[in-house]
Amino acid sequence: MALQPNQGKQFQCPPADPIMTDPERVVRDFYHPQKVQVIHPIQIVNRHHCVPVYEHVYTCTETDEYCGTHPHPHQGMLRK
């Protein structure tokens, strides 16, 4: 019995030429802090208000009254 070629051996395909596809784009995003000044202008307004504050001032008058024994003090004193 004559041996057939590759008889008793595992069959192997010859190497194929590689197939090249179009490249796929992979984007990796990296975020880095970036300082940005945010300016908040402040305007200070000084407002002045007059507020009534009561200051109590008392005036004083003084009079003399005659309180004698005479029945009519407005007529004057009697002489002895």
Coordinates of N, CA, C and O in Angstrom, one line a residue:
M1 N 0.8 -1.1 0.0 CA 0.0 0.0 0.0 C 0.9 1.2 0.0 O 1.8 1.4 0.8
A2 N 0.7 2.0 -0.9 CA 1.5 3.2 -1.0 C 0.8 4.4 -0.2 O -0.4 4.5 -0.2
L3 N 1.7 5.2 0.4 CA 1.2 6.3 1.2 C 0.8 7.5 0.3 O 1.5 7.8 -0.7
Q4 N -0.3 8.0 0.5 CA -0.8 9.2 -0.2 C 0.0 10.5 0.4 O 0.3 10.4 1.6
P5 N 0.2 11.5 -0.4 CA 0.8 12.6 0.2 C 0.0 13.2 1.4 O -1.2 13.2 1.4
N6 N 0.7 13.6 2.4 CA 0.1 14.2 3.6 C -0.7 13.2 4.4 O -1.5 13.6 5.3
Q7 N -0.6 11.9 4.0 CA -1.4 10.9 4.8 C -0.7 10.7 6.1 O 0.5 10.5 6.2
G8 N -1.5 10.7 7.2 CA -1.0 10.5 8.5 C -0.5 11.8 9.1 O 0.0 11.8 10.3
K9 N -0.5 12.9 8.4 CA -0.1 14.3 8.9 C -1.4 15.1 9.0 O -2.3 15.0 8.2
Q10 N -1.4 16.1 9.9 CA -2.4 17.0 10.0 C -2.3 18.0 8.9 O -1.2 18.5 8.6
F11 N -3.4 18.3 8.2 CA -3.4 19.2 7.1 C -3.2 20.6 7.6 O -3.9 21.0 8.5
Q12 N -2.4 21.4 7.0 CA -2.2 22.8 7.3 C -2.3 23.7 6.1 O -1.8 23.4 5.1
C13 N -3.1 24.8 6.3 CA -3.3 25.7 5.2 C -2.1 26.6 5.1 O -1.5 26.9 6.1
P14 N -1.8 27.0 3.9 CA -0.6 27.9 3.8 C -1.0 29.3 4.4 O -2.1 29.7 4.5
P15 N 0.0 30.0 4.9 CA -0.3 31.3 5.5 C -0.9 32.3 4.5 O -0.5 32.3 3.3
A16 N -1.9 33.0 4.9 CA -2.6 34.0 4.0 C -2.0 35.3 4.2 O -1.4 35.7 5.3
D17 N -2.2 36.1 3.2 CA -1.8 37.5 3.3 C -2.7 38.3 4.3 O -3.9 38.1 4.3
P18 N -2.1 39.2 5.1 CA -3.0 39.9 6.1 C -3.9 40.9 5.4 O -3.6 41.4 4.3
I19 N -5.1 41.1 5.9 CA -6.0 42.1 5.4 C -5.9 43.3 6.3 O -6.1 43.3 7.5
M20 N -5.7 44.5 5.7 CA -5.5 45.7 6.4 C -6.8 46.5 6.2 O -7.2 46.8 5.1
T21 N -7.5 46.8 7.4 CA -8.7 47.6 7.3 C -8.3 49.1 7.5 O -7.2 49.4 7.9
D22 N -9.3 50.0 7.3 CA -9.1 51.4 7.6 C -8.9 51.6 9.1 O -9.6 50.9 9.9
P23 N -8.1 52.5 9.5 CA -7.9 52.7 10.9 C -9.1 53.2 11.6 O -9.9 54.0 11.0
E24 N -9.4 52.7 12.8 CA -10.5 53.3 13.6 C -9.9 54.4 14.5 O -8.8 54.2 15.0
R25 N -10.6 55.4 14.6 CA -10.2 56.5 15.4 C -10.7 56.4 16.8 O -11.9 56.3 17.1
V26 N -9.8 56.4 17.8 CA -10.1 56.3 19.2 C -9.7 57.7 19.8 O -8.5 58.0 19.7
V27 N -10.6 58.4 20.4 CA -10.4 59.7 21.0 C -10.4 59.5 22.5 O -11.4 59.0 23.0
R28 N -9.3 59.9 23.1 CA -9.3 59.9 24.6 C -9.2 61.4 25.0 O -8.3 62.1 24.7
D29 N -10.3 61.8 25.7 CA -10.3 63.2 26.2 C -9.7 63.3 27.5 O -10.0 62.6 28.4
F30 N -8.8 64.3 27.7 CA -8.2 64.6 29.0 C -8.6 66.1 29.3 O -8.6 67.0 28.5
Y31 N -9.0 66.3 30.6 CA -9.5 67.6 31.0 C -8.5 68.1 32.1 O -8.1 67.4 33.0
H32 N -8.1 69.3 31.9 CA -7.2 70.0 32.8 C -7.7 71.3 33.3 O -8.3 72.0 32.5
P33 N -7.6 71.6 34.6 CA -8.1 72.9 35.1 C -7.4 74.1 34.4 O -6.2 74.1 34.2
Q34 N -8.2 75.0 34.1 CA -7.7 76.3 33.5 C -8.4 77.4 34.3 O -9.6 77.6 34.3
K35 N -7.5 78.2 35.0 CA -8.1 79.3 35.8 C -8.6 80.4 34.8 O -7.9 80.8 33.9
V36 N -9.8 80.8 35.2 CA -10.4 81.9 34.4 C -11.0 82.9 35.5 O -11.8 82.5 36.4
Q37 N -10.5 84.1 35.5 CA -11.0 85.1 36.5 C -12.4 85.5 36.1 O -12.7 85.9 35.0
V38 N -13.2 85.5 37.2 CA -14.6 86.0 37.1 C -14.6 87.3 38.0 O -14.5 87.1 39.2
I39 N -14.7 88.4 37.4 CA -14.6 89.7 38.1 C -16.0 90.1 38.5 O -16.9 90.3 37.7
H40 N -16.2 90.3 39.8 CA -17.5 90.8 40.3 C -17.3 92.2 40.9 O -16.8 92.4 42.0
P41 N -17.7 93.2 40.1 CA -17.5 94.6 40.5 C -18.5 94.9 41.7 O -19.7 94.5 41.6
I42 N -18.0 95.6 42.7 CA -18.9 95.9 43.8 C -18.8 97.4 44.0 O -17.7 98.0 44.0
Q43 N -19.9 98.1 44.0 CA -20.0 99.5 44.2 C -20.6 99.8 45.6 O -21.7 99.3 45.9
I44 N -19.9 100.5 46.4 CA -20.3 100.8 47.7 C -20.9 102.2 47.7 O -20.3 103.1 47.3
V45 N -22.2 102.3 48.2 CA -22.9 103.6 48.2 C -23.1 103.9 49.7 O -23.8 103.1 50.4
N46 N -22.5 105.0 50.2 CA -22.7 105.4 51.5 C -23.9 106.4 51.6 O -23.8 107.5 51.0
R47 N -25.0 106.0 52.1 CA -26.2 106.9 52.2 C -26.3 107.4 53.6 O -26.2 106.7 54.6
H48 N -26.6 108.7 53.7 CA -26.7 109.4 55.0 C -28.1 109.8 55.2 O -28.7 110.5 54.3
H49 N -28.7 109.5 56.3 CA -30.1 109.8 56.6 C -30.1 110.6 57.9 O -29.4 110.3 58.9
C50 N -31.0 111.6 57.9 CA -31.2 112.4 59.1 C -32.4 111.7 59.9 O -33.4 111.4 59.3
V51 N -32.1 111.3 61.1 CA -33.1 110.7 61.9 C -33.4 111.6 63.1 O -32.5 111.9 63.8
P52 N -34.7 111.9 63.3 CA -35.0 112.8 64.4 C -34.7 112.1 65.8 O -35.2 111.0 66.0
V53 N -34.0 112.7 66.6 CA -33.7 112.3 68.0 C -34.2 113.4 68.9 O -33.7 114.5 68.8
Y54 N -35.2 113.1 69.7 CA -35.8 114.1 70.5 C -34.9 114.5 71.7 O -34.5 113.6 72.4
E55 N -34.7 115.8 71.8 CA -33.9 116.3 72.9 C -34.9 117.2 73.7 O -35.3 118.2 73.2
H56 N -35.3 116.8 74.8 CA -36.3 117.5 75.6 C -35.6 118.6 76.4 O -34.7 118.4 77.1
V57 N -36.1 119.8 76.1 CA -35.6 121.0 76.7 C -36.7 121.6 77.5 O -37.8 121.8 77.0
Y58 N -36.5 121.9 78.8 CA -37.5 122.4 79.7 C -37.2 123.9 80.0 O -36.0 124.2 80.3
T59 N -38.2 124.7 79.8 CA -38.0 126.1 80.2 C -38.7 126.3 81.6 O -39.6 125.6 81.9
C60 N -38.2 127.2 82.4 CA -38.7 127.4 83.7 C -38.9 128.9 83.9 O -38.1 129.7 83.6
T61 N -40.1 129.2 84.4 CA -40.4 130.6 84.8 C -40.7 130.6 86.3 O -41.2 129.6 86.8
E62 N -40.4 131.7 86.9 CA -40.6 131.9 88.3 C -41.4 133.1 88.6 O -41.1 134.2 88.0
T63 N -42.5 133.0 89.4 CA -43.3 134.2 89.8 C -43.4 134.2 91.3 O -43.3 133.1 91.9
D64 N -43.7 135.3 91.8 CA -43.9 135.5 93.3 C -45.4 135.8 93.5 O -46.0 136.6 92.8
E65 N -46.0 135.0 94.4 CA -47.4 135.3 94.7 C -47.5 135.7 96.2 O -46.7 135.2 97.0
Y66 N -48.3 136.6 96.4 CA -48.5 137.1 97.8 C -49.6 136.3 98.4 O -50.7 136.2 97.9
C67 N -49.4 135.7 99.6 CA -50.4 134.9 100.3 C -50.5 135.5 101.7 O -50.1 134.8 102.7
G68 N -51.0 136.6 101.8 CA -51.1 137.3 103.2 C -52.5 137.1 103.8 O -53.3 136.3 103.2
T69 N -52.7 137.7 104.9 CA -54.0 137.6 105.6 C -55.0 138.6 105.0 O -56.2 138.6 105.4
H70 N -54.6 139.5 104.2 CA -55.6 140.5 103.6 C -56.5 139.7 102.7 O -56.2 138.9 101.9
P71 N -57.8 140.1 102.8 CA -58.8 139.4 102.0 C -58.7 139.6 100.5 O -59.1 138.8 99.7
H72 N -58.1 140.7 100.1 CA -58.0 141.0 98.7 C -56.5 141.3 98.4 O -56.1 142.5 98.5
P73 N -55.7 140.4 98.1 CA -54.2 140.6 97.9 C -53.9 141.6 96.8 O -52.9 142.3 96.8
H74 N -54.8 141.8 95.9 CA -54.6 142.7 94.8 C -54.8 144.2 95.2 O -54.5 145.1 94.4
Q75 N -55.3 144.4 96.4 CA -55.6 145.8 96.8 C -54.5 146.4 97.6 O -54.5 147.6 97.9
G76 N -53.5 145.6 98.0 CA -52.4 146.2 98.7 C -52.6 145.9 100.2 O -53.6 145.5 100.7
M77 N -51.6 146.3 101.0 CA -51.6 146.0 102.5 C -52.2 147.2 103.2 O -52.1 148.3 102.8
L78 N -52.9 146.9 104.3 CA -53.4 147.9 105.2 C -52.4 148.4 106.1 O -51.6 147.7 106.6
R79 N -52.4 149.7 106.4 CA -51.5 150.3 107.4 C -52.2 150.5 108.7 O -53.3 150.8 108.8
K80 N -51.4 150.4 109.7 CA -52.0 150.7 111.1 C -51.7 152.1 111.5 O -50.8 152.7 111.2

